[in-house]
Coordinates of C-alpha atoms and ligand atoms in Angstrom, one line a residue:
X283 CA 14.2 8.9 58.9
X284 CA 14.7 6.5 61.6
X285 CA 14.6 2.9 59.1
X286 CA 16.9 5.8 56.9
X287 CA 19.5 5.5 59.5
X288 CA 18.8 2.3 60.3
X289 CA 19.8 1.4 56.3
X290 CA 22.6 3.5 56.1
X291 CA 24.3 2.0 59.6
X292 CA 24.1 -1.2 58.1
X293 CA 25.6 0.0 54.7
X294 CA 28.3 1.2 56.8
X295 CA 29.0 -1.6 58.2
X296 CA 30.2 -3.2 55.2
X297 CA 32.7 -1.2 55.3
X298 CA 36.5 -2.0 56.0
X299 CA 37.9 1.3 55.6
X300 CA 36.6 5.1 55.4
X301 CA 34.8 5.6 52.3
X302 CA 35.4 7.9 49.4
X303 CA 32.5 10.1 49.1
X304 CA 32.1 10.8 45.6
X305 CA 29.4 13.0 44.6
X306 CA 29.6 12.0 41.3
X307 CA 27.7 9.0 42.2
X308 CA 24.2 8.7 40.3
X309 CA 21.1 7.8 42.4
X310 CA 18.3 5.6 41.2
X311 CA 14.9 6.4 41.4
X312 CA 11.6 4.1 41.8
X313 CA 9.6 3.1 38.7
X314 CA 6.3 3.7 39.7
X315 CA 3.0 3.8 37.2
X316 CA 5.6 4.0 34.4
X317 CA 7.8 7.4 36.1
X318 CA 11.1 7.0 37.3
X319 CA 10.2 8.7 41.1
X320 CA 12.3 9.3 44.4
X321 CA 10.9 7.4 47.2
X322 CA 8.5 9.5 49.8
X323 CA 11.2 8.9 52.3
X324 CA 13.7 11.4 49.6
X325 CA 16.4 9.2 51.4
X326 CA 18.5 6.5 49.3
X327 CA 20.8 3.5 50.4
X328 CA 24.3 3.2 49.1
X329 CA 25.0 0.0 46.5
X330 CA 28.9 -1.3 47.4
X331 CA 31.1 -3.4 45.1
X332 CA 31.8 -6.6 47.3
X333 CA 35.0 -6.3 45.6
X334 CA 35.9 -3.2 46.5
X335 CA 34.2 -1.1 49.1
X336 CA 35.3 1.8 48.0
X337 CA 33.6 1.8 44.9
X338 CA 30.0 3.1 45.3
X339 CA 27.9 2.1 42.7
X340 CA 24.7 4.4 42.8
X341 CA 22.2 5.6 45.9
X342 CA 18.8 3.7 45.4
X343 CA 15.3 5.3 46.9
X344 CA 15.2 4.2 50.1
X345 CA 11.3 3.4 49.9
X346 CA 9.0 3.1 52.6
X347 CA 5.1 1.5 53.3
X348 CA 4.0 4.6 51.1
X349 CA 6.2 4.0 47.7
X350 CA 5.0 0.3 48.0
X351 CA 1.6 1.7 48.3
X352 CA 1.7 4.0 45.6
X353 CA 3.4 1.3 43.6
X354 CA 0.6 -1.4 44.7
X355 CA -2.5 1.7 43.2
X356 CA -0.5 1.8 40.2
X357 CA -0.3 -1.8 39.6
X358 CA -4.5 -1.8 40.2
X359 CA -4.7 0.9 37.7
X360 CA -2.9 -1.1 35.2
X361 CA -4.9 -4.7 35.8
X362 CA -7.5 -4.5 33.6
X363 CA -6.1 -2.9 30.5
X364 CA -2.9 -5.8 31.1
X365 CA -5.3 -8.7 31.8
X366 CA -7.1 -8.1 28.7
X367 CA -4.4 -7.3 26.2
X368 CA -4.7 -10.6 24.5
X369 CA -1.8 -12.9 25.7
X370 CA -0.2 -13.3 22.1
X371 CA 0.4 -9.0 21.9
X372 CA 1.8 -9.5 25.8
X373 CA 4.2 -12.2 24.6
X374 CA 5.5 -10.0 21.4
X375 CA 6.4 -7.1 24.3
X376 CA 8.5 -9.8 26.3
X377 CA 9.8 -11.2 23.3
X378 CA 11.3 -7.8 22.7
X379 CA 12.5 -7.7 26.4
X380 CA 14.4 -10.6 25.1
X381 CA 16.2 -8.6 22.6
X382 CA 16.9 -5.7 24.8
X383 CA 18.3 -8.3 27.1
X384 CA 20.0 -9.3 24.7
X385 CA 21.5 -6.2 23.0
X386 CA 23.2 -5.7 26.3
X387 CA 24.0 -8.5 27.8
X388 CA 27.9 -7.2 28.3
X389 CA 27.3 -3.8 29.9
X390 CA 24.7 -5.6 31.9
X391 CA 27.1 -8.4 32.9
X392 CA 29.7 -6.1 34.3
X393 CA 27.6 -4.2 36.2
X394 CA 26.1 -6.9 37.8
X395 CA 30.0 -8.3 38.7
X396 CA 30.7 -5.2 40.3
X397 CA 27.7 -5.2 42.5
X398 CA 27.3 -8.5 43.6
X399 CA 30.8 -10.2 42.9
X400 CA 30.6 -12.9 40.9
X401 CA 33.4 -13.4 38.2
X402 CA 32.0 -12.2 34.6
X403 CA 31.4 -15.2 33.2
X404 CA 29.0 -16.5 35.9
X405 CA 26.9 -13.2 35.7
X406 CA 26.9 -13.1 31.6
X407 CA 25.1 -16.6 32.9
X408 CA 23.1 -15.0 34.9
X409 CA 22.1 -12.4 32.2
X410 CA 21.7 -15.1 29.8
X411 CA 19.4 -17.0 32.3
X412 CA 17.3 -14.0 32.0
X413 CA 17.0 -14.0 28.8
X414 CA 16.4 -17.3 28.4
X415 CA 13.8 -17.6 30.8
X416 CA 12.0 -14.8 28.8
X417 CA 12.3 -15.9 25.6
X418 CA 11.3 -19.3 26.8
X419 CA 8.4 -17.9 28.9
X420 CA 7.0 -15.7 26.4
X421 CA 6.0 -18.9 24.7
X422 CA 3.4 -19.5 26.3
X423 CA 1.9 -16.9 25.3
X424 CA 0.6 -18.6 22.4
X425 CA -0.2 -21.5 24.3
X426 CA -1.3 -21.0 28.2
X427 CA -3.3 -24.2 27.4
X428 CA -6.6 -24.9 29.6
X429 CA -8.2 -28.0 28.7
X430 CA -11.6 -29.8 27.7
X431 CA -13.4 -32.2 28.9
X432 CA -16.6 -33.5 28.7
X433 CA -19.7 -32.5 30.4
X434 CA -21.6 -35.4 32.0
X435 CA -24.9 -34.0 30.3
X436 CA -26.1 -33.3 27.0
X437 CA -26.2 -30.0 25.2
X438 CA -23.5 -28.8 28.0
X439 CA -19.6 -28.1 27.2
X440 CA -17.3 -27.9 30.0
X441 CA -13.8 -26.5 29.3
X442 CA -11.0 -24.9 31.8
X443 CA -8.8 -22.1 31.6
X444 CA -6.2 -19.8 33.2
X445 CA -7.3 -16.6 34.5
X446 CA -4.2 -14.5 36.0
X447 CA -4.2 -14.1 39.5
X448 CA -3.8 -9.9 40.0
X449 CA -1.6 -7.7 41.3
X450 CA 1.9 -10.2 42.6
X451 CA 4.5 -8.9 44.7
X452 CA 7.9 -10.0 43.6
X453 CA 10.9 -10.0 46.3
X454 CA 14.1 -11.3 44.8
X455 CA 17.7 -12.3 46.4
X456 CA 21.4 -10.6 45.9
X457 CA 23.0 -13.9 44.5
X458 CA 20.9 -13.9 41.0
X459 CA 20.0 -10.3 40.8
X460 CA 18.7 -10.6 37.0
X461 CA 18.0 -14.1 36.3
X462 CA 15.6 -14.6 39.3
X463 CA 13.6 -11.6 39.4
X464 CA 13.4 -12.7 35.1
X465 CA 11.8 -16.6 36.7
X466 CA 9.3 -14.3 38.6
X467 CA 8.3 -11.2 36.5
X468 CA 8.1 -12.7 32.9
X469 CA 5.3 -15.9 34.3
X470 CA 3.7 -13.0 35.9
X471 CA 3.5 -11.1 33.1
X472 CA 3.1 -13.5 30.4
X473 CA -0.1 -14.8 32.5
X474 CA -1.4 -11.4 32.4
X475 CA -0.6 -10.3 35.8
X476 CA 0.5 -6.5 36.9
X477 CA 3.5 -6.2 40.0
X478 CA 5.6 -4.5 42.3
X479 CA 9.0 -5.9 42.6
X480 CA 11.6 -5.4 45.5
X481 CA 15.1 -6.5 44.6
X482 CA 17.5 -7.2 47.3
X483 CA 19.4 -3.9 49.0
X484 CA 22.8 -5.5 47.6
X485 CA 22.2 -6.2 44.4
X486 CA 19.0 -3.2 43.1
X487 CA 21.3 -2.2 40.2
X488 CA 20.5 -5.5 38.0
X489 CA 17.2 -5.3 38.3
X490 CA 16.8 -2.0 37.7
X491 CA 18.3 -2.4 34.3
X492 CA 15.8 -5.2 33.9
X493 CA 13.1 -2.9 34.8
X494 CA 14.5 -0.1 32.5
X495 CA 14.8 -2.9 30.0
X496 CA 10.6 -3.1 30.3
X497 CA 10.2 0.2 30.1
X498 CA 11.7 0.2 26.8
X499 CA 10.1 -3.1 25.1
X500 CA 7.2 -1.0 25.6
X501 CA 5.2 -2.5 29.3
X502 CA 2.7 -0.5 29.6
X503 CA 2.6 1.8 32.5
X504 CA 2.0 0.6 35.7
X505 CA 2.5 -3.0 34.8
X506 CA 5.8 -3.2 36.2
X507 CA 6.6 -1.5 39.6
X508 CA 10.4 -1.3 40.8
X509 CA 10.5 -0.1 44.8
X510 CA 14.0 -0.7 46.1
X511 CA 14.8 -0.6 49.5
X512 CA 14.8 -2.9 52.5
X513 CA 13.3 -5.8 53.7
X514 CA 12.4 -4.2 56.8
X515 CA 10.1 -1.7 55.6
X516 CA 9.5 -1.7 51.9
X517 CA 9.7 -5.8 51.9
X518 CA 7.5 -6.2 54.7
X519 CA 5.1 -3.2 53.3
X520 CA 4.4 -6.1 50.4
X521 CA 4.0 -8.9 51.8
X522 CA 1.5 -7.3 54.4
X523 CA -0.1 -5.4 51.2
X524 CA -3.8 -6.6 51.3
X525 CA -4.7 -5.7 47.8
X526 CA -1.3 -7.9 46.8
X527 CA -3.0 -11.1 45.7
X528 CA -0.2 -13.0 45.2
X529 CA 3.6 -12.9 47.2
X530 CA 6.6 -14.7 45.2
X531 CA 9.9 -15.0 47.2
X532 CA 13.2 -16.3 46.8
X533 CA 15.3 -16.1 49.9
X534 CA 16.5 -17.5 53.5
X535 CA 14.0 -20.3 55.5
X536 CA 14.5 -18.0 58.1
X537 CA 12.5 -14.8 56.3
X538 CA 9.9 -17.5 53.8
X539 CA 8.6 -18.3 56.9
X540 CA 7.0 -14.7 57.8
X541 CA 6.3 -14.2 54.5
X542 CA 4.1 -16.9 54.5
X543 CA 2.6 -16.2 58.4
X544 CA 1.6 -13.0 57.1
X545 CA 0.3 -14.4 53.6
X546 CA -1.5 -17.5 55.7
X547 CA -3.1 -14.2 57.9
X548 CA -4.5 -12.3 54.3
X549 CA -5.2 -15.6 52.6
X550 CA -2.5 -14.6 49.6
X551 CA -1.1 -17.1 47.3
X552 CA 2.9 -17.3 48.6
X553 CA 5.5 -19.3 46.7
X554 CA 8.6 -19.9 48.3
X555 CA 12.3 -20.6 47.3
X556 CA 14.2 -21.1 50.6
X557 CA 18.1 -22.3 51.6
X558 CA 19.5 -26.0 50.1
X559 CA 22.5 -28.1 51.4
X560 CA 22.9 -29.9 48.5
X561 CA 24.7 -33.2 48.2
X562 CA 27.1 -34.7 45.3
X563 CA 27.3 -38.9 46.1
X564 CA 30.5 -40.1 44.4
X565 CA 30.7 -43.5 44.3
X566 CA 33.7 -45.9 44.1
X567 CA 32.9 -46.3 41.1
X568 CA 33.1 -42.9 39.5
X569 CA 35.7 -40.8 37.0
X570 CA 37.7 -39.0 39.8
X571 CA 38.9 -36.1 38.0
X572 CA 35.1 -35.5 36.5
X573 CA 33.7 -35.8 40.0
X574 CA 36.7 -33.1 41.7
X575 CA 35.5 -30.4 38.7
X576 CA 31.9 -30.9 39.6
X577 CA 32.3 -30.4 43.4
X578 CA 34.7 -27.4 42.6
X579 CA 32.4 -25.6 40.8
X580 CA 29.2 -26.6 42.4
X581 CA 30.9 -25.5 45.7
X582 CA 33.2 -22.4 44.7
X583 CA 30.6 -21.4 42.0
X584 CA 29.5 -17.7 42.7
X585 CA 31.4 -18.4 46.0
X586 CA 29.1 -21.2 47.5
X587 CA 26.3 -18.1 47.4
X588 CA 23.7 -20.3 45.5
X589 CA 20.8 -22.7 46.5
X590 CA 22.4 -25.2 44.5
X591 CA 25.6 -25.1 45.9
X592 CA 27.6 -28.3 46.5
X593 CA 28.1 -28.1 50.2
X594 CA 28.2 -31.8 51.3
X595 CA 30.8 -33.9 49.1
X596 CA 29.3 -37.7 50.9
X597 CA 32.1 -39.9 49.2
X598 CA 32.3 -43.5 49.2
X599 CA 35.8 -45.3 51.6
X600 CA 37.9 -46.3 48.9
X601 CA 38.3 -43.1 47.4
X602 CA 37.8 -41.1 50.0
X603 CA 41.6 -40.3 50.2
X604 CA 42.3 -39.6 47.4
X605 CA 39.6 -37.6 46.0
X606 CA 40.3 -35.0 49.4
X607 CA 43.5 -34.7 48.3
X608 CA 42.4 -33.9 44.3
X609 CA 39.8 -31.5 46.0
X610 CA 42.2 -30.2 48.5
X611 CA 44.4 -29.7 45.8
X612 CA 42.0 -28.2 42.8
X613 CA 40.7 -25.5 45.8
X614 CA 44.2 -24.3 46.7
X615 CA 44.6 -23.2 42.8
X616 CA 41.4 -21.8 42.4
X617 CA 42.5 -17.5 42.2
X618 CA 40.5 -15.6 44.5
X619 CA 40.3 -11.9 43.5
X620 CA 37.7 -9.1 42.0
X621 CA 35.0 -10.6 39.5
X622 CA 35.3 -8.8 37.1
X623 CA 39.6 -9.4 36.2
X624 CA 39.4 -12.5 34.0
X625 CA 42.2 -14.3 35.5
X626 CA 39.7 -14.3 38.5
X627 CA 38.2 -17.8 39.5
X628 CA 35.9 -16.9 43.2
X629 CA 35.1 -13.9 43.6
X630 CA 34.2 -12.0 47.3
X631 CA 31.2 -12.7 49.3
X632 CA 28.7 -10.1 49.6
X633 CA 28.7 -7.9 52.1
X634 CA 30.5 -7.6 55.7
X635 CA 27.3 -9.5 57.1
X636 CA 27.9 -12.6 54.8
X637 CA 31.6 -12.8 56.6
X638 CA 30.8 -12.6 59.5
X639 CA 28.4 -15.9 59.2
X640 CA 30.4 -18.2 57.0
X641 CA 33.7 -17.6 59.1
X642 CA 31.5 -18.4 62.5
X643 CA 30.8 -21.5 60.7
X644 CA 34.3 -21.8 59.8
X645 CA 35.1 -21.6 63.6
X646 CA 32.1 -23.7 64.4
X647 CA 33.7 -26.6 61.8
X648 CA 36.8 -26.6 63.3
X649 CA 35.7 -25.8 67.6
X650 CA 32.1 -27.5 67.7
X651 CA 31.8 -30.1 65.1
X652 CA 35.4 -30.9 65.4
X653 CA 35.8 -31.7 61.6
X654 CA 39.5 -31.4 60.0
X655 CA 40.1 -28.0 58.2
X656 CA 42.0 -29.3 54.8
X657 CA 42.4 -25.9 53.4
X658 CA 41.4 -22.3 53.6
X659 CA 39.7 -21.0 56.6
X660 CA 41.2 -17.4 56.7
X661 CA 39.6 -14.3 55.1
X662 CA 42.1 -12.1 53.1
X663 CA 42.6 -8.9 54.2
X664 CA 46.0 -8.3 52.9
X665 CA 46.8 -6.1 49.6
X666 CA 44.2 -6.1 46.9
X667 CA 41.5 -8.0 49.4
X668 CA 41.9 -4.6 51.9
X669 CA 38.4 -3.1 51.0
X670 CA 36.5 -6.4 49.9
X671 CA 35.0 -9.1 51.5
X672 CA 37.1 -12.2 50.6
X673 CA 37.2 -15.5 51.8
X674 CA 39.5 -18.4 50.9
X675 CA 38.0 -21.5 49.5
X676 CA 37.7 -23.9 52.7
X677 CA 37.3 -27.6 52.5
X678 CA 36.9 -29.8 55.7
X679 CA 36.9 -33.6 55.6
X680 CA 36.3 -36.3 58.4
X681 CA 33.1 -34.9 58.4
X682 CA 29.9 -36.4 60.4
X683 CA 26.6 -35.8 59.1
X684 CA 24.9 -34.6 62.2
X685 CA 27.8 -31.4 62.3
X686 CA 26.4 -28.3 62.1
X687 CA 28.3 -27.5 59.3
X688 CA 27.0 -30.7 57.3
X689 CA 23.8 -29.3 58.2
X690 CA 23.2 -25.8 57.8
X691 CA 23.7 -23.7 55.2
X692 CA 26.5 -21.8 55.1
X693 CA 25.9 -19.8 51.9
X694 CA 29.4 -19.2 51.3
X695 CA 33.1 -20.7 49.9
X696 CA 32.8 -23.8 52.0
X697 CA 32.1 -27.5 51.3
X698 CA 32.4 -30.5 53.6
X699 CA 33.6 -33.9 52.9
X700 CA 31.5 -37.1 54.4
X701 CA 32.5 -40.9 53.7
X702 CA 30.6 -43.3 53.2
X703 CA 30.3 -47.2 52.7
X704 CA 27.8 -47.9 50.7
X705 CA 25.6 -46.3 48.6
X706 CA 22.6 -46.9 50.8
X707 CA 24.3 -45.0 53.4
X708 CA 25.3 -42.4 51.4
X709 CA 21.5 -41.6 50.3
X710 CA 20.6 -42.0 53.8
X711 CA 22.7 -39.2 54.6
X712 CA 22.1 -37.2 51.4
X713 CA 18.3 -37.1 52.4
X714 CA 19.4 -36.6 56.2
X715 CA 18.5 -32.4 56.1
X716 CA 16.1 -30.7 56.6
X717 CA 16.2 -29.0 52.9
X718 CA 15.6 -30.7 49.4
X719 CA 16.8 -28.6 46.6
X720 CA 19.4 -30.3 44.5
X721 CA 21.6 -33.4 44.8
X722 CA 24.1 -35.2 42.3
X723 CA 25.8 -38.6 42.1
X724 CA 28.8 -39.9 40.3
X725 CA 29.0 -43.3 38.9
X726 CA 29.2 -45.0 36.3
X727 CA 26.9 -48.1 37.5
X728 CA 23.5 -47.0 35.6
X729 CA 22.2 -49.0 37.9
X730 CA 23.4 -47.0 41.0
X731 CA 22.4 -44.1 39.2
X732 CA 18.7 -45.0 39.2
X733 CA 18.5 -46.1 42.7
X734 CA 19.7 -42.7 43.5
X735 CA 17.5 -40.8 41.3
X736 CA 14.7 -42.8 42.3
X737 CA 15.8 -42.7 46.3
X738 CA 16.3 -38.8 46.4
X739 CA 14.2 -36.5 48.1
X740 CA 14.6 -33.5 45.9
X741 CA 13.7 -31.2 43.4
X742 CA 16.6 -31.2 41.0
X743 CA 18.8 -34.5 40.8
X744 CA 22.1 -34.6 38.5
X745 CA 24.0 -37.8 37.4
X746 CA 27.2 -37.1 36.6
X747 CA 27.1 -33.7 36.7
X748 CA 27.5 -31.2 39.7
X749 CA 24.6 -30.0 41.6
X750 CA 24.5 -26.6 40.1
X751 CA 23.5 -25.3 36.6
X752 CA 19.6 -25.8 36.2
X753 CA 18.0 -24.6 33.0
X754 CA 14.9 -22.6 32.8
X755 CA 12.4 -24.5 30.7
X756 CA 12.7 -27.4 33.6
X757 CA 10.8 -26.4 37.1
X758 CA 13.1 -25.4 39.8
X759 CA 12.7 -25.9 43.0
X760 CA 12.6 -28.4 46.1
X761 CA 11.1 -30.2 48.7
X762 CA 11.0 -30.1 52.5
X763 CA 12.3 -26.5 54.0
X764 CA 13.6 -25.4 50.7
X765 CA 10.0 -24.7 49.4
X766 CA 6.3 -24.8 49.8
X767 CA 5.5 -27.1 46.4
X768 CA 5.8 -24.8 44.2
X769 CA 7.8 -24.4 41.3
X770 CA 9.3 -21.8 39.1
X771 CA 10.7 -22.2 35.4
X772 CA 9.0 -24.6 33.2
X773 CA 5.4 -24.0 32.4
X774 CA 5.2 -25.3 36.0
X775 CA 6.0 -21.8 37.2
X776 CA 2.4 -20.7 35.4
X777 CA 0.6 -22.8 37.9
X778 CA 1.7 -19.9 40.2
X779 CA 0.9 -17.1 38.1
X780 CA -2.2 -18.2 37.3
X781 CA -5.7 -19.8 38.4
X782 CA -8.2 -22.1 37.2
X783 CA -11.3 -21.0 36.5
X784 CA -13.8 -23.7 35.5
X785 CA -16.2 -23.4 32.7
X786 CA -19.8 -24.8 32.2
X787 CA -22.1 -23.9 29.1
X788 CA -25.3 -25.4 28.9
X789 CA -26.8 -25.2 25.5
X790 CA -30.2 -27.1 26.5
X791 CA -32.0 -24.2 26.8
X792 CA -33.5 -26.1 30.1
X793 CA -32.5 -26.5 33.4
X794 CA -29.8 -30.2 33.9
X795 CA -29.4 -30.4 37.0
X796 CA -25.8 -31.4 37.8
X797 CA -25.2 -35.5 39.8
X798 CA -29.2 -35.2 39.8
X799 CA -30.7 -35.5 35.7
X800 CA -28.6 -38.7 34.9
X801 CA -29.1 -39.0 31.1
X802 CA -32.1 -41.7 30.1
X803 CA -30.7 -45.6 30.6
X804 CA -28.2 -44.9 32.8
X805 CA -30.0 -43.7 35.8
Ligands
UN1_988 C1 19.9 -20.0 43.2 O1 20.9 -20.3 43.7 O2 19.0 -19.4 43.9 O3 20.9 -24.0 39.1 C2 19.5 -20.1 41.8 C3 21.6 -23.0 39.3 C4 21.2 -21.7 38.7 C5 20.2 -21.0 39.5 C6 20.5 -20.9 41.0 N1 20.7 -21.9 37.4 O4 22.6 -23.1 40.0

């Protein structure tokens, strides 16, 4: 009851002017051993268009330690009978995921607008990244290769396969609310794994019609779990879930870091996605006008609410000026409004939270760092931005990179612009984070281009394209604080989802001793 007050507080919170209660709004149950059930707790959390606060999109079961639990026996039930459904029959069920995915991409697109924010077209992306991933990932169900090898006796065969690791628990972020709980659930599955998945409390609605979308392609019972709630109780109930083999989770530095204290404490498998502060390097060099449309949308994309966002612009002297004042320029027209009218180009940020950080940075840019604010800075409050949570998209130059603001991220519609004298320098600072997700450079020296790609300490590197927009059959993810060396998408991503298990058959019929019964003439 307490954590129930505790949710709805901060729901309320969001709020910028008294709510209409409408009791016409639908709640949304737990999925639970294949049954749609209310959480123990019988209390729910309120899902609010960013847009538009006072549109409430549905109450979701507010679950506690004891839905996770029940979710978590379900999932163990399930294990055996999954794991040893042959990995070509799994793959057919995903396959037809695909198509339900598919088959309703637009109602499933506007949904997601309406919860989260983003303009339509960037959540159809977000749909289609879902469906991508498990068309793509259902692949491997006819392939999961092991290997062999050779055994270093006679009469002995020595092969290598992947065994999936058991019961995962899946806890996904607000900004991709389909595809990324799709780049966790369909590995897991595909590998032959059962889970409990936890989207985040601002965003449940997308992956509950992924969920539903399950149910219908015909996932067995108990194979998928959906528990929605918070991180506080139902997200911490996972990851301190002993019989939860495995923890997957896509979110702040800030919160990967207890999730992997507490999997280090239960000796779980934890794969991390954490925070960015991605770089775009344009050089001297470079088309201008290609390089101001891949900043503005790797930085006003989905608001500057990705990993990937393009939040440090490190530019060389000569064209400094004049690609601010493009930039400048290019932000000033972009239309900030609700994500799902098509003459929108940003949508809000996410909830009342998400202001409140990205317009201290805002303050911290212009007071602390002492940068120079070339445009935006102010939320909107006025008119049609009354009852969302809108921000205008903000652009400082004369930026150092040692400012907090050029190295923390902001997670929100802001970019900074660094010069730069050579490319050397500009790498130097590029790499000069403490995060290693995605970076970019535009030239049109191939030469320059392969330094860069070759100098860059991250995961994902673009040239000549923003740093934004990965696809998922290449591995995502990123070094230093961003991750833990893990990544998703791929087949990489079935490196988490699964295990090695080594093989030896001896066909002697005696006993060969292994380093010990060299074979005659070479011992
Ligand atoms: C994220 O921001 O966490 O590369 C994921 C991209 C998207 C995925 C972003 N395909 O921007």
């Amino acid at each position: 009851m307490a954590q129930a007050k505790k949710a709805l507080a901060k729901n309320n919170s969001r709020q910028t002017s008294p709510r209409i209660v409408r009791s016409s709004v639908k709640t949304y149950d737990n999925y639970i051993g294949g049954k749609w059930v209310p959480s123990e707790s019988g209390e729910h959390f309120e899902n609010i268009n960013p847009a538009d606060t006072n549109d409430i999109i549905g109450r979701f079961a507010l679950s506690t330690s004891k839905d996770v639990n029940a979710a978590v026996n379900a999932a163990r039930e399930a294990f055996d009978g999954w794991r040893n459904t042959p990995a070509p029959r799994r793959a057919e069920i995903l396959f037809r995921l695909g198509e339900i995915l598919l088959g309703n991409k637009p109602r499933f697109t506007a949904d997601m607008t309406r919860e989260m924010g983003k303009v339509l077209k960037e959540a159809g992306g977000d749909v289609q990244e879902a469906i991508d991933c498990t068309y793509y990932t259902a692949g491997e169900g006819r392939r999961l290769h092991g290997f062999t090898t050779p055994a270093e006796m006679p009469d002995k065969f020595a092969m290598c396969v992947r065994q999936p690791v058991g019961l995962c628990g899946l806890i996904t972020p607000w900004n991709f609310p389909m595809a990324i709980p799709s780049w966790k659930l369909i590995p897991a599955l595909v590998c032959g794994n059962t889970v409990v998945l936890k989207p985040a409390e601002d965003t449940p609605f997308s992956t509950y019609n992924l969920v539903e979308a399950c149910e219908q392609a015909g996932i067995p019972p108990g194979v998928v779990n959906l528990v929605t709630g918070y991180g506080e109780n139902a997200g911490a109930a996972i990851t301190n879930h002993t019989a939860l083999r495995l923890i997957s989770f896509t979110g702040s530095t800030e919160t990967g870091r207890t999730v992997a204290s507490a999997c280090a404490e239960r000796n779980a498998i934890c794969s991390l996605e954490m925070g960015g502060k991605n770089v775009i390097i344009v050089m001297e060099d470079a088309d201008i006008d290609l390089a101001i449309e891949g900043a503005v949308w790797g930085a006003f994309g989905t608001s500057g609410q990705r990993c990937t966002a393009s939040s440090r612009l490190v530019v060389h002297k000569k064209i400094y000026k004049q690609f601010c004042k493009k930039l400048v320029e290019h932000a000033k027209r972009l239309r900030v409004g609700n994500g799902a009218d098509a003459k929108t180009d940003m949508g809000p940020v996410i909830n009342a939270d998400a202001v409140k950080k990205i317009m201290g940075y805002i303050d911290i840019g212009q007071k602390e760092d002492g940068a120079t604010l070339a445009c935006g800075g102010k939320r909107l409050t006025r008119g049609e931005y009354a009852r969302g949570f809108f921000i205008e998209p903000t652009v400082f130059t004369d930026v150092a990179p040692d400012m907090r603001i050029a190295q923390e991220e902001i997670f929100g519609p802001v970019t900074t612009v660094i010069p730069t004298r050579s490319l050397d320098e500009a790498v130097e600072i590029a790499n000069g984070v403490r995060y290693g997700l995605s970076a970019a450079i535009y030239t049109t020296d191939v030469n320059r281009a392969f330094r860069a790609m070759n100098d860059m300490y991250t995961g994902i590197f673009y040239v000549n394209a923003s740093t934004i927009g990965a696809e998922v059959h290449l591995p995502f993810g990123g070094t230093k604080a961003t991750g833990n060396g893990h990544r998703e998408a791929g087949t990489q991503v079935l490196d988490i989802f699964s295990e090695w298990k080594s093989i030896y058959v001896d066909y002697s019929g005696k006993l060969q001793r292994a380093q010990i019964d060299m074979v005659e003439g070479m011992g």
